[in-house]
Short mmCIF file of C-alpha atoms in Angstrom, two decimals:
data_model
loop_
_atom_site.label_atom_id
_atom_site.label_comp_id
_atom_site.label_asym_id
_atom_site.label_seq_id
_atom_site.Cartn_x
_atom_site.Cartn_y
_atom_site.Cartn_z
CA UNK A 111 12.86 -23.81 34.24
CA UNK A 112 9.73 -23.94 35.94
CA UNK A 113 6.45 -22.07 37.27
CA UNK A 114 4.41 -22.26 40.46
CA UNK A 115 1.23 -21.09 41.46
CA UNK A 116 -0.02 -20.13 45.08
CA UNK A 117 -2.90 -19.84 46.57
CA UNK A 118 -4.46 -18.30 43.36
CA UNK A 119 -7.89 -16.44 43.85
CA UNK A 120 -9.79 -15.07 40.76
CA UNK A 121 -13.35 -14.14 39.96
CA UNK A 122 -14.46 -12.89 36.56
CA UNK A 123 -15.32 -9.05 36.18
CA UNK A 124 -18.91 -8.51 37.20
CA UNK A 125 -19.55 -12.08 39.07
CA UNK A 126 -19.72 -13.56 42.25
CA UNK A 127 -18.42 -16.98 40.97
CA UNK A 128 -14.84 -17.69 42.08
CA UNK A 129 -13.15 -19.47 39.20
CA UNK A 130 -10.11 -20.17 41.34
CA UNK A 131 -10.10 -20.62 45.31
CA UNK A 132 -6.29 -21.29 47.05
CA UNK A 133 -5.20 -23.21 43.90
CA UNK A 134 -1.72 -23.69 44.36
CA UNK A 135 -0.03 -25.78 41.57
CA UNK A 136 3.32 -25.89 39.72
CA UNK A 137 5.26 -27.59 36.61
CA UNK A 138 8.97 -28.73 37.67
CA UNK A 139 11.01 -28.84 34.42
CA UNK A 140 11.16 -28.50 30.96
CA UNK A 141 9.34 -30.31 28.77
CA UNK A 142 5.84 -31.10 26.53
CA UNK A 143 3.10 -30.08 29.56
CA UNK A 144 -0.71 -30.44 29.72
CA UNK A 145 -3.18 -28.38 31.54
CA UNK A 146 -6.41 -30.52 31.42
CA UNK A 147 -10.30 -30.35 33.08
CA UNK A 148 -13.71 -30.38 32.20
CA UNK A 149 -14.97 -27.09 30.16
CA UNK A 150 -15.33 -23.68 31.83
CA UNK A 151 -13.32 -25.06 34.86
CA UNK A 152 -10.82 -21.98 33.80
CA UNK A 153 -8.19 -23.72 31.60
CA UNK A 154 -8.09 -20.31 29.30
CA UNK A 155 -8.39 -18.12 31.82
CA UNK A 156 -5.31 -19.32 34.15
CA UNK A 157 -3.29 -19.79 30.93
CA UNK A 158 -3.88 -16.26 30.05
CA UNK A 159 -2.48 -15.34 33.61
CA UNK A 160 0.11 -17.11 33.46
CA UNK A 161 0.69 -15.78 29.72
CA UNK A 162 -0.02 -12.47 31.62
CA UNK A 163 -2.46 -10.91 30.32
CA UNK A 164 -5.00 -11.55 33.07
CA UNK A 165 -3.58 -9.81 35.95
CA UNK A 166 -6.16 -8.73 38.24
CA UNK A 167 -6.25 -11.65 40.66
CA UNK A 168 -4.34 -12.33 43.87
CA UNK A 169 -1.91 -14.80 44.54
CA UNK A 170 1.31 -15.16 42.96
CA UNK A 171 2.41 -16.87 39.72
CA UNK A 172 5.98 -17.27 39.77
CA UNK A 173 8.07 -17.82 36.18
CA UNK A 174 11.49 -19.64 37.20
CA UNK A 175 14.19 -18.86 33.98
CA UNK A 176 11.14 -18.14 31.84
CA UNK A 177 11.45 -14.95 30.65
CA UNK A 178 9.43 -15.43 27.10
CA UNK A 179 5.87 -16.76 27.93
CA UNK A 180 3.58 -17.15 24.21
CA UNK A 181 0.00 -17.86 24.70
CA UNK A 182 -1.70 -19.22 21.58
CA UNK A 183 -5.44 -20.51 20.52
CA UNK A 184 -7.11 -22.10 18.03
CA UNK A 185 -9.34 -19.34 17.02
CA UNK A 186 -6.42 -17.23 15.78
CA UNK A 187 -6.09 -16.25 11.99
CA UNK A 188 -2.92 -14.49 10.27
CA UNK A 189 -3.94 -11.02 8.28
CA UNK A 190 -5.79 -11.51 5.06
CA UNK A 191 -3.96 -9.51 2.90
CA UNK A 192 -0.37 -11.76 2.43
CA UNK A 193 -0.21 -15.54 1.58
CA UNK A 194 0.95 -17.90 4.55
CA UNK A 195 4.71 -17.60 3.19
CA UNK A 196 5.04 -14.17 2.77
CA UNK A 197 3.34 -14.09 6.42
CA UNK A 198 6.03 -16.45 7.98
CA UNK A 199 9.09 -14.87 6.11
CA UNK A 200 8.23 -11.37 7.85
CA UNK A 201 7.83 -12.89 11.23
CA UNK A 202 10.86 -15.15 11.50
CA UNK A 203 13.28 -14.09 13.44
CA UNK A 204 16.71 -14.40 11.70
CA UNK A 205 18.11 -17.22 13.68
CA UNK A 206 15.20 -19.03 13.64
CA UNK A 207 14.83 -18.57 9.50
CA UNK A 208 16.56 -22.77 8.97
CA UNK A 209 14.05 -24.22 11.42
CA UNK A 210 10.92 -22.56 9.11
CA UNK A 211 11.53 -24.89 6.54
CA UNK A 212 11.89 -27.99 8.67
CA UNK A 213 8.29 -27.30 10.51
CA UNK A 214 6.65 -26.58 6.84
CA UNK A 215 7.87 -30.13 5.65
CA UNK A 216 7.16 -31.58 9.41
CA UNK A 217 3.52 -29.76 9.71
CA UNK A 218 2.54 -30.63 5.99
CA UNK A 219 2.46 -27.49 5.29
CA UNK A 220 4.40 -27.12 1.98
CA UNK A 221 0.55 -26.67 -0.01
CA UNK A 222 -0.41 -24.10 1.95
CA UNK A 223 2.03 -21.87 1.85
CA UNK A 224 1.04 -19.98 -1.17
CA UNK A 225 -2.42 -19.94 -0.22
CA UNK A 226 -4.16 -17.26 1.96
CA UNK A 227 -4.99 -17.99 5.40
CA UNK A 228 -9.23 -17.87 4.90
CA UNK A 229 -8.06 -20.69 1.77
CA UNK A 230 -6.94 -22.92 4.24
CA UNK A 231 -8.78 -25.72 6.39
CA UNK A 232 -9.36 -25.49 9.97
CA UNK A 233 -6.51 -28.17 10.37
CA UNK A 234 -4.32 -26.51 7.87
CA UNK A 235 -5.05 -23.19 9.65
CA UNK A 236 -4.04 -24.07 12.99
CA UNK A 237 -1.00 -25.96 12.34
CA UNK A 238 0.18 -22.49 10.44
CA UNK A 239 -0.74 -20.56 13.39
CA UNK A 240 1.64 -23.09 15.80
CA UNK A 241 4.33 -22.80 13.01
CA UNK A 242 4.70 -19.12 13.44
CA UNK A 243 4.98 -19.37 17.47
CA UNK A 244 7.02 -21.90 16.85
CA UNK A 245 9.34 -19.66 15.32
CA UNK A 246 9.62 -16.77 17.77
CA UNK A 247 11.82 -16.98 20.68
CA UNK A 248 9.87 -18.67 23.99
CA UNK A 249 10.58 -20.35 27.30
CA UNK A 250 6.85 -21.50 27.69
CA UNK A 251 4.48 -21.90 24.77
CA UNK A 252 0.77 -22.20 26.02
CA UNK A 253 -1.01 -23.85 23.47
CA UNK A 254 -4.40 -23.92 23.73
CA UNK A 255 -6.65 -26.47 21.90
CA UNK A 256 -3.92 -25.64 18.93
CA UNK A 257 -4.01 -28.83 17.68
CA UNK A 258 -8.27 -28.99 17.05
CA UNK A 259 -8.89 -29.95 13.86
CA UNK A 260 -5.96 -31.92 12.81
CA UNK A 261 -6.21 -35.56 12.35
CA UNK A 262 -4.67 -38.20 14.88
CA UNK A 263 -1.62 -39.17 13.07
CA UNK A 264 0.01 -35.79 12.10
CA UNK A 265 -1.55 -34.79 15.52
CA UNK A 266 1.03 -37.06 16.74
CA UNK A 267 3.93 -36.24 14.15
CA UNK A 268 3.38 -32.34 15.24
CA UNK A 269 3.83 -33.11 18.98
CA UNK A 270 6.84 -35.74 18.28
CA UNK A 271 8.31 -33.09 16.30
CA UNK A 272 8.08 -30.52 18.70
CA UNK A 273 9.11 -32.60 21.22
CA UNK A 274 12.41 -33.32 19.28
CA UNK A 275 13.07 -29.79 18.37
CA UNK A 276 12.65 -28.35 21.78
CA UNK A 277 13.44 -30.44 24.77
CA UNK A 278 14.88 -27.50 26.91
CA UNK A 279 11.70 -25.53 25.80
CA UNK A 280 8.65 -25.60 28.09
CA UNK A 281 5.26 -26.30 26.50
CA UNK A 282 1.67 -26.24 28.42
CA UNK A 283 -0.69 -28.01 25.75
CA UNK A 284 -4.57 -27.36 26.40
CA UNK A 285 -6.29 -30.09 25.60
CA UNK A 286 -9.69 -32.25 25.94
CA UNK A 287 -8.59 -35.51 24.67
CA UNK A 288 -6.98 -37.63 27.73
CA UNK A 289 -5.50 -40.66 25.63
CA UNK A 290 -3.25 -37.55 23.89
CA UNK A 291 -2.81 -36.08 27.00
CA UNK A 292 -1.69 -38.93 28.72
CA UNK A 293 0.99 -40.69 25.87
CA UNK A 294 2.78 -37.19 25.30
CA UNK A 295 2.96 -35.24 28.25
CA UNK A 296 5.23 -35.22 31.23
CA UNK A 297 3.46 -33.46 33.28
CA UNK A 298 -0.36 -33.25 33.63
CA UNK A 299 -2.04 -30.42 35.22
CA UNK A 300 -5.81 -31.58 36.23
CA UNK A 301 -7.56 -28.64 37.23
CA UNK A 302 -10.79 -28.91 38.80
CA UNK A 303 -14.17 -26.78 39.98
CA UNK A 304 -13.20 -24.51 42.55
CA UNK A 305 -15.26 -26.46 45.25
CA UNK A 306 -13.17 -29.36 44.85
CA UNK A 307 -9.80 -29.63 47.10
CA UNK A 308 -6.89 -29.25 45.71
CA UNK A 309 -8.72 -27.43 42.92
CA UNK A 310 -5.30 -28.65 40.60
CA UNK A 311 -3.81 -32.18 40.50
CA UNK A 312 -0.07 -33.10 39.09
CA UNK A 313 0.15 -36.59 37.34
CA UNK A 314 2.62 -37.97 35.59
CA UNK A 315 2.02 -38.84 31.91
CA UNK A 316 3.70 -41.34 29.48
CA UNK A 317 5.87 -38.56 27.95
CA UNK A 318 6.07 -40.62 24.59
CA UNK A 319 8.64 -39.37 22.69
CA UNK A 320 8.45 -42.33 19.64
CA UNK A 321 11.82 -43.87 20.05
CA UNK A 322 10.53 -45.45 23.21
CA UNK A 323 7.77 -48.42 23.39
CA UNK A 324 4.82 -47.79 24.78
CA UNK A 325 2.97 -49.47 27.76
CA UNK A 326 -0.53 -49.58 26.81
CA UNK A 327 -1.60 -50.60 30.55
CA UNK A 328 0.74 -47.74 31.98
CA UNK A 329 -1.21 -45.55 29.45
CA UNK A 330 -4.75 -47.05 30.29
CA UNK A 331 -3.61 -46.36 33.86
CA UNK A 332 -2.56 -42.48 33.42
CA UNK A 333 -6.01 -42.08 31.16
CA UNK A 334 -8.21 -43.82 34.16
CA UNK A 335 -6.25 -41.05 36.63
CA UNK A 336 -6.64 -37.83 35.08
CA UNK A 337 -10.81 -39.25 34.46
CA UNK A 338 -10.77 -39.76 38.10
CA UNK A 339 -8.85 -36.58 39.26
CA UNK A 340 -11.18 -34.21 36.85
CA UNK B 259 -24.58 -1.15 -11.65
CA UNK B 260 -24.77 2.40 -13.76
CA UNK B 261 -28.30 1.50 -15.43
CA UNK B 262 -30.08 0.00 -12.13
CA UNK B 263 -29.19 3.11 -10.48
CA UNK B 264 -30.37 5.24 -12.74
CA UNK B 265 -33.34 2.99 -13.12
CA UNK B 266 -34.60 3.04 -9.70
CA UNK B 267 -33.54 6.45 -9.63
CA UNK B 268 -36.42 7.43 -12.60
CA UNK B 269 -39.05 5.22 -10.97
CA UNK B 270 -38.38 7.50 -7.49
CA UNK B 271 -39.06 10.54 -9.89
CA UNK B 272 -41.38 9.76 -12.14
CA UNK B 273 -43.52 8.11 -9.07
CA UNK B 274 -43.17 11.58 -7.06
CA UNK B 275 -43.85 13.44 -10.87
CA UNK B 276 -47.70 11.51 -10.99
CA UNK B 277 -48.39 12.17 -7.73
CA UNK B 278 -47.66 15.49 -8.10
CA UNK B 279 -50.08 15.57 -11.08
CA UNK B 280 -52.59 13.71 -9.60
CA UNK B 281 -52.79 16.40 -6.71
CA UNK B 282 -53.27 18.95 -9.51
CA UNK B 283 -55.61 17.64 -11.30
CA UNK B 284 -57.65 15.49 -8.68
CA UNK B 285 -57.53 19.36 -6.82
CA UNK B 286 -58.26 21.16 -10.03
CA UNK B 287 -55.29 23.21 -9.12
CA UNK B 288 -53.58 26.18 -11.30
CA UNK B 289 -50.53 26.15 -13.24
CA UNK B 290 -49.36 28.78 -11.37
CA UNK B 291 -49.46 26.31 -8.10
CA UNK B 292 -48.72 23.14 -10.14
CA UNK B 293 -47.25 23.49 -13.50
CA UNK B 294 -49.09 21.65 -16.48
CA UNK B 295 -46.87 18.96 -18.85
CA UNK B 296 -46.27 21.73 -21.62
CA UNK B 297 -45.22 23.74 -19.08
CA UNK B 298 -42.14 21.15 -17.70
CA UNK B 299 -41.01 20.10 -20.68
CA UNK B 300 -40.69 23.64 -21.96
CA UNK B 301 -38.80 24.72 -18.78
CA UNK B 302 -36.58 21.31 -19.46
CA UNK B 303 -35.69 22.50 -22.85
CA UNK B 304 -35.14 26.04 -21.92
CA UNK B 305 -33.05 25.52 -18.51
CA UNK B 306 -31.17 22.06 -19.10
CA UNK B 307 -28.28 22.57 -20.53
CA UNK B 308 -27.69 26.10 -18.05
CA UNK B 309 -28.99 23.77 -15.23
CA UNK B 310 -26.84 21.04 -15.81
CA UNK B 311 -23.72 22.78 -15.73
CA UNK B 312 -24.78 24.28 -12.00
CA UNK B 313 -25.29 20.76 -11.24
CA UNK B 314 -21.75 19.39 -11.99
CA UNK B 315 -20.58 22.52 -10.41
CA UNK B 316 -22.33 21.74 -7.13
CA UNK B 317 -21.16 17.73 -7.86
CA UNK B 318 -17.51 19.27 -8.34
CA UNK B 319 -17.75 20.76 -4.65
CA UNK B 320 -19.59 18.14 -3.11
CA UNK B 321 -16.95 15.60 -4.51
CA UNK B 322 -14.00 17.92 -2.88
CA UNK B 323 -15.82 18.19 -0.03
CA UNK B 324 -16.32 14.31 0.41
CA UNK B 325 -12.81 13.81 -0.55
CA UNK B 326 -11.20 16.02 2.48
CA UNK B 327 -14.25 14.81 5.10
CA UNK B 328 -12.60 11.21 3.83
CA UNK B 329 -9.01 12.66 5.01
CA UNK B 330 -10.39 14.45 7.86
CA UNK B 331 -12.18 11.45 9.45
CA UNK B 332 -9.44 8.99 9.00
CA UNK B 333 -6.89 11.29 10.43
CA UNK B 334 -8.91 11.97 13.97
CA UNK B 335 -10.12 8.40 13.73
CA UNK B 336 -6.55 7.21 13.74
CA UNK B 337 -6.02 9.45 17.28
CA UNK B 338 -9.44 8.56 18.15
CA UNK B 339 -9.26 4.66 18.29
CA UNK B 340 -6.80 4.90 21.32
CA UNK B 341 -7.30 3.93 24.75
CA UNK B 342 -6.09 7.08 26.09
CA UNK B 343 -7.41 10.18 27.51
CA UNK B 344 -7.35 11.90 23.51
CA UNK B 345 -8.93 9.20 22.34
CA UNK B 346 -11.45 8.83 24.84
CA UNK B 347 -11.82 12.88 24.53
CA UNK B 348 -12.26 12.64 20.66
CA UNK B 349 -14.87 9.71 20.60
CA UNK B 350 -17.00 11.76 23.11
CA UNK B 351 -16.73 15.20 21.36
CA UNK B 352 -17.59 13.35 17.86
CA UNK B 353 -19.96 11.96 19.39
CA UNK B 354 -21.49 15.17 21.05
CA UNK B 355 -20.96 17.19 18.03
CA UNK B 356 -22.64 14.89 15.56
CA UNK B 357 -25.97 15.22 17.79
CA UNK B 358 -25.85 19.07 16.68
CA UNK B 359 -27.80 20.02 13.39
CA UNK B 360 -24.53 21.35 11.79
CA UNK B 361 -26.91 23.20 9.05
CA UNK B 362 -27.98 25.74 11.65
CA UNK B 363 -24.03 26.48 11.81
CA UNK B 364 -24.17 27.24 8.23
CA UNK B 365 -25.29 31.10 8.40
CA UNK B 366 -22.46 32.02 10.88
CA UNK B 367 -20.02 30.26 7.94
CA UNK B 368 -21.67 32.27 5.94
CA UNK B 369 -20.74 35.22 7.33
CA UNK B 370 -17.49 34.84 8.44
CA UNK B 371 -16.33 33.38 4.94
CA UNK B 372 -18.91 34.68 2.67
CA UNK B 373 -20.83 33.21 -0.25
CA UNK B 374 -18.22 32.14 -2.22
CA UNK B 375 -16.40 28.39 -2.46
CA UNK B 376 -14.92 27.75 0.80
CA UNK B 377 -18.30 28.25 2.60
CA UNK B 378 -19.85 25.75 -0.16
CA UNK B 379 -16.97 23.40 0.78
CA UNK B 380 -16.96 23.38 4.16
CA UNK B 381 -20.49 23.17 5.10
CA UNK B 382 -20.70 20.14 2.12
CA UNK B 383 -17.66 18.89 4.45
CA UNK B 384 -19.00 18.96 7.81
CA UNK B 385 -22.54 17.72 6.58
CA UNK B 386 -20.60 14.09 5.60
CA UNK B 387 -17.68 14.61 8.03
CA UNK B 388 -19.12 13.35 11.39
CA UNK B 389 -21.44 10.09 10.03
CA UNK B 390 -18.05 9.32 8.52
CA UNK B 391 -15.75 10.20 11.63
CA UNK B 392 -18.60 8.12 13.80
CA UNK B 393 -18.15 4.84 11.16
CA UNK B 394 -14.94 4.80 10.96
CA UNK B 395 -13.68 5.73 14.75
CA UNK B 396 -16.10 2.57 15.71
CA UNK B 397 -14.03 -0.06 12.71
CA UNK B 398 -10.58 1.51 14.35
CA UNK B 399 -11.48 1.42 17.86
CA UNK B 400 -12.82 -2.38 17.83
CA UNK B 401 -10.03 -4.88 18.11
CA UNK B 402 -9.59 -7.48 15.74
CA UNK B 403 -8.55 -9.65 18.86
CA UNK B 404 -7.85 -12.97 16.90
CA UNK B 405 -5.50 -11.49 14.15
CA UNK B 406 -3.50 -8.55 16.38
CA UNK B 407 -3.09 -11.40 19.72
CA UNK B 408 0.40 -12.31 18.12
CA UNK B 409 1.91 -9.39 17.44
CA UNK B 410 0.54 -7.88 20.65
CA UNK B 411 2.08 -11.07 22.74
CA UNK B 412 5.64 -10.88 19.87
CA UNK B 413 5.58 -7.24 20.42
CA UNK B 414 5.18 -6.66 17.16
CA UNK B 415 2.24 -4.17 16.99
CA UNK B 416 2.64 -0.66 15.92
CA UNK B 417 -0.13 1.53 14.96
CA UNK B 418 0.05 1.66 11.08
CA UNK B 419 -0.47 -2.27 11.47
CA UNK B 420 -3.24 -2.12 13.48
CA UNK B 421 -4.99 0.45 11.62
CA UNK B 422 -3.95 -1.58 8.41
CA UNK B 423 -5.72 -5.10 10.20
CA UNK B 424 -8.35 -3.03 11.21
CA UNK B 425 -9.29 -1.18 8.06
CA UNK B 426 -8.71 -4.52 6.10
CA UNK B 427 -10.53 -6.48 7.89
CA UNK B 428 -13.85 -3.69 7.72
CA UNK B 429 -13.03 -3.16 4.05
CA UNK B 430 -16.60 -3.60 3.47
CA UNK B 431 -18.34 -1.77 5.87
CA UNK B 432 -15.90 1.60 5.27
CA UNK B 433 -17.04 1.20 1.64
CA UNK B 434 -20.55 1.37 2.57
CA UNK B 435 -19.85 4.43 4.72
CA UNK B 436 -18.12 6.09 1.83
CA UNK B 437 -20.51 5.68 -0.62
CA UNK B 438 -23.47 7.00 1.71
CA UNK B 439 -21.75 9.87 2.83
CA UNK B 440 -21.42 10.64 -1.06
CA UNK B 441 -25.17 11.55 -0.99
CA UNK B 442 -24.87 13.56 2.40
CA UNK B 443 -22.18 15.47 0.75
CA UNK B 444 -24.01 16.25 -1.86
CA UNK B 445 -26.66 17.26 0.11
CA UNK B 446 -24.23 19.44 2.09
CA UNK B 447 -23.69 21.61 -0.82
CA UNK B 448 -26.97 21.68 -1.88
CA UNK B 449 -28.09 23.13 1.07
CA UNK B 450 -25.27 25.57 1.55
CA UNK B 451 -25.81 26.95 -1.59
CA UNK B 452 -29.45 27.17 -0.86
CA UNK B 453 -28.91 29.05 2.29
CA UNK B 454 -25.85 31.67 0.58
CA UNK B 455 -23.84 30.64 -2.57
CA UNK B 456 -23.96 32.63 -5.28
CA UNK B 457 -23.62 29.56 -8.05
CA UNK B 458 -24.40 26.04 -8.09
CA UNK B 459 -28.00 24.59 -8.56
CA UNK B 460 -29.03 25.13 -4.93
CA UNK B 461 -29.07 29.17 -5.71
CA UNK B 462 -30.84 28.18 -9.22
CA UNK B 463 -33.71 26.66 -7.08
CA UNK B 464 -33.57 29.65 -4.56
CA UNK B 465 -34.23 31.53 -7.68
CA UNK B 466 -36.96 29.62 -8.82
CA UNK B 467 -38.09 29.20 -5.49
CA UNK B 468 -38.50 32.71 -5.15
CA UNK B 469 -40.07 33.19 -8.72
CA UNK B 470 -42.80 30.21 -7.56
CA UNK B 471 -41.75 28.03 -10.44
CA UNK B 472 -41.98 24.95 -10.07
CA UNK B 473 -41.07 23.42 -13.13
CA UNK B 474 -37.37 24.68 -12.88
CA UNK B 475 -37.30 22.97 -9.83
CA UNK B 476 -38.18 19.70 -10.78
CA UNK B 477 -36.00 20.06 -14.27
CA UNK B 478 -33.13 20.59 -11.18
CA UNK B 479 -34.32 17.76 -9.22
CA UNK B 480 -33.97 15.52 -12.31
CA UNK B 481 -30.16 16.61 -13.22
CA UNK B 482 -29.17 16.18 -9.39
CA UNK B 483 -30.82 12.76 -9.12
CA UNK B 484 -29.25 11.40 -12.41
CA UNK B 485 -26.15 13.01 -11.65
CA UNK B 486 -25.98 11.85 -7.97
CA UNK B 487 -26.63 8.82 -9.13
CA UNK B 488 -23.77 8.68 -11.54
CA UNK B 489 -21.26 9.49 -8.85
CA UNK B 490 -22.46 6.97 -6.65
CA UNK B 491 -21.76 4.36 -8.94
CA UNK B 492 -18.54 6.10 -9.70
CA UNK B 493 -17.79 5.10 -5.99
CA UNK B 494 -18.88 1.40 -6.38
CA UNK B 495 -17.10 1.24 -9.23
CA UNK B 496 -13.76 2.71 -7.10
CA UNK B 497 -14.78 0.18 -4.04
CA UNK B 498 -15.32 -2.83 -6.19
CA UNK B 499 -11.42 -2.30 -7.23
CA UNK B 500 -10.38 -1.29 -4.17
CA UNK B 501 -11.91 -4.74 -2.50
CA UNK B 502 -10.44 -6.35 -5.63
CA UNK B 503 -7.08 -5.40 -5.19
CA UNK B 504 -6.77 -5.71 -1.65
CA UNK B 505 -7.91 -9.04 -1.93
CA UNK B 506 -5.30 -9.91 -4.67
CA UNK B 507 -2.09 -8.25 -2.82
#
């Protein structure tokens, strides 16, 4: 299970700015992924390609035994008009109807789900919207920024949990924070202004899982690479 | 909601009423021209109760009227929220067709259907049909990107849901629409039945247009302003519950 990218070009509608320029990249394996780099560098927009539903550009994106590509954001919200259960029950897929419960006790979610969606916090409200992609059936999950608003330690029990639950799954996790970025993922994407070359950069995280210990200079390390590499 | 209506309703008249009289008698002008005080209120007493039942007639139509311009619209603003070539083709022609007075259509209705209901009905249809069809093509054509992105990417969309998202999520604005095309549809009939009908209390005002009286015509502009006003409220009233029980399901 993996994905590649080559030689990538891509310019919004209506400019003469190219976003990408020959970026050639690629993720290897399985596994809890990060695409990082400064803001408007085109994190979104080459997750929605990849997601697919950005398709004017030329190059060639190429999905290896992923089949299933989910693109989430933070921004989403779940219709108004049913409570956050009622919501999940309808969208679970049958088989996947045991592991709902486990992510509403893992997420913290058992308060909410009764509520409606606007009722919720920001936090609250995003870690319902990853439940319910959680739930359908994916090879890659793109999550971007899905995890804003939600303090540092369940922060870190959502991505543990995730991690435990899916390790043949692949995950691309968008986010701005580079100590996160660097203790949980196994693979970090650095993508960088088109007039840099290579416009993307693959480093190795720290890929904590939390049964392992971790190196804090290994970690300090990672964190001073990706600063370097964006 | 009934009594602040009705309220600012009165002031509306009774502020047109003095200026009225202060043209007459600031103009020294004849009764014939103006009518006098004693000459309303006798024309009230004589013509309200016959005057008020041509207003709930005319209400009666404009209210069926409204009712299928409601159906009408959100049936071709279903087809007309696609992407595709009909929608596309239905946006433009509402759009087209709504820039057309669709009173100067009224005579030919007239004489292909006659004076009697249906040409009441469907002018008092058309008049609120396209400011409705306009409204609510716009809340069914605009993507409610941040809600409909899953079950676009889970496959999961179908086009009672989106509509459903869609309307929900505009529950407010559609409301609004609703209860201002009430008074278009009212006006609708009004005019029709100024232009043709043979009952309803735009012929009584032909009449008394045509007879120069002008205190008949402001006892009719008093019953169609209260009673306008009542079934505007009515509406709130509906939309309040509406917006309540959507909000509770």
């Amino acid at each position: 299970m993996r994905f590649e990218i080559n030689e990538l070009n891509y310019t919004y509608p209506g400019s003469v700015r190219n976003v990408f320029q020959q970026l050639s990249c690629q993720v290897t394996e399985p596994g809890f992924h990060a695409l990082f780099g400064p803001s408007g560098v085109g994190k979104t927009t080459l997750a929605k390609m990849i997601a697919g539903t950005i398709n004017e550009f030329s190059g060639e994106i190429r999905l290896h035994q992923m089949n299933h590509v989910l693109y989430t954001y933070n921004l989403e919200r779940l219709p108004g008009w049913s409570s956050v259960l009622d919501h999940l029950a309808q969208i679970t897929p049958a088989s996947n109807k045991q592991r709902m419960q486990e992510l509403v006790d893992s997420f913290g979610l058992e308060t909410c789900l009764n509520s409606r969606f606007v009722q919720l916090s920001l936090g609250q409200q995003n870690r319902t919207n990853l439940t319910r992609y959680l739930l359908q059936d994916f090879d890659l999950l793109i999550m971007d920024e899905s995890l804003a608003n939600v303090d540092e330690s369940t922060k870190e029990k959502i991505i543990l949990k995730i991690k435990a639950l899916y390790p043949e799954r692949c995950f691309l996790y968008i986010s701005h924070n580079v100590a996160e970025v660097s203790k949980f993922c196994k693979q970090i994407l650095v993508l960088r202004s088109h007039h840099k070359d290579p416009q993307a950069v693959l480093l190795q995280g720290q890929d904590f899982n939390g049964r392992q210990s971790l190196k804090v200079r290994d970690l300090e390390q990672c964190m001073l690479e990706i600063v370097n590499a964006a | 909601m009934l009594h602040r209506r009705i309220y600012q309703f009165l002031m509306i008249y009774f502020t047109g009423f003095a200026a009225l009289m202060l043209v007459k008698y600031s103009l020294d002008l004849s009764d014939y021209v103006i009518p006098g005080f004693s000459e309303i209120w006798s024309a009230c007493r004589r013509y309200f109760g016959l005057y008020l039942l041509a207003v709930l007639n005319t209400l009666s139509i404009a209210i069926l009227g409204h009712v299928l311009s409601i159906c009408m619209a959100t049936v071709v603003g279903i087809i007309g929220r696609l992407t595709i070539w009909i929608g596309s083709f239905i946006r433009v022609a509402a759009y087209n067709i709504q820039a057309y007075p669709i009173v100067a259509v009224a005579p030919i209705i007239f004489i292909l259907l006659g004076d009697g209901l249906s040409s009441r009905l469907l002018i008092a249809a058309m008049i609120c049909y396209f400011p409705l069809l306009l409204s609510i093509i716009g809340i069914l054509s605009e993507p409610v990107s941040e809600i409909e992105h899953f079950f676009e990417s889970t496959h999961r969309m179908k086009w009672q849901l989106q509509v459903k998202i869609r309307a929900f999520e505009n529950i407010h604005k559609l409301m609004t629409v609703i209860v201002g095309s009430a008074t278009l549809a009212m006006v609708g009939t009004i005019v029709a039945e100024f232009i043709a009908a043979n009952a309803g209390i735009g012929y009584s005002i032909r009449i008394a247009l045509y007879q120069s009286d002008l205190a008949k015509i402001l006892v009719a502009l008093f019953l169609i302003g209260i009673c306008t006003s009542i079934y505007l409220v009515f509406l709130e009233w509906l939309g309040g519950i509406i917006k309540e029980r959507i909000g509770s399901i």
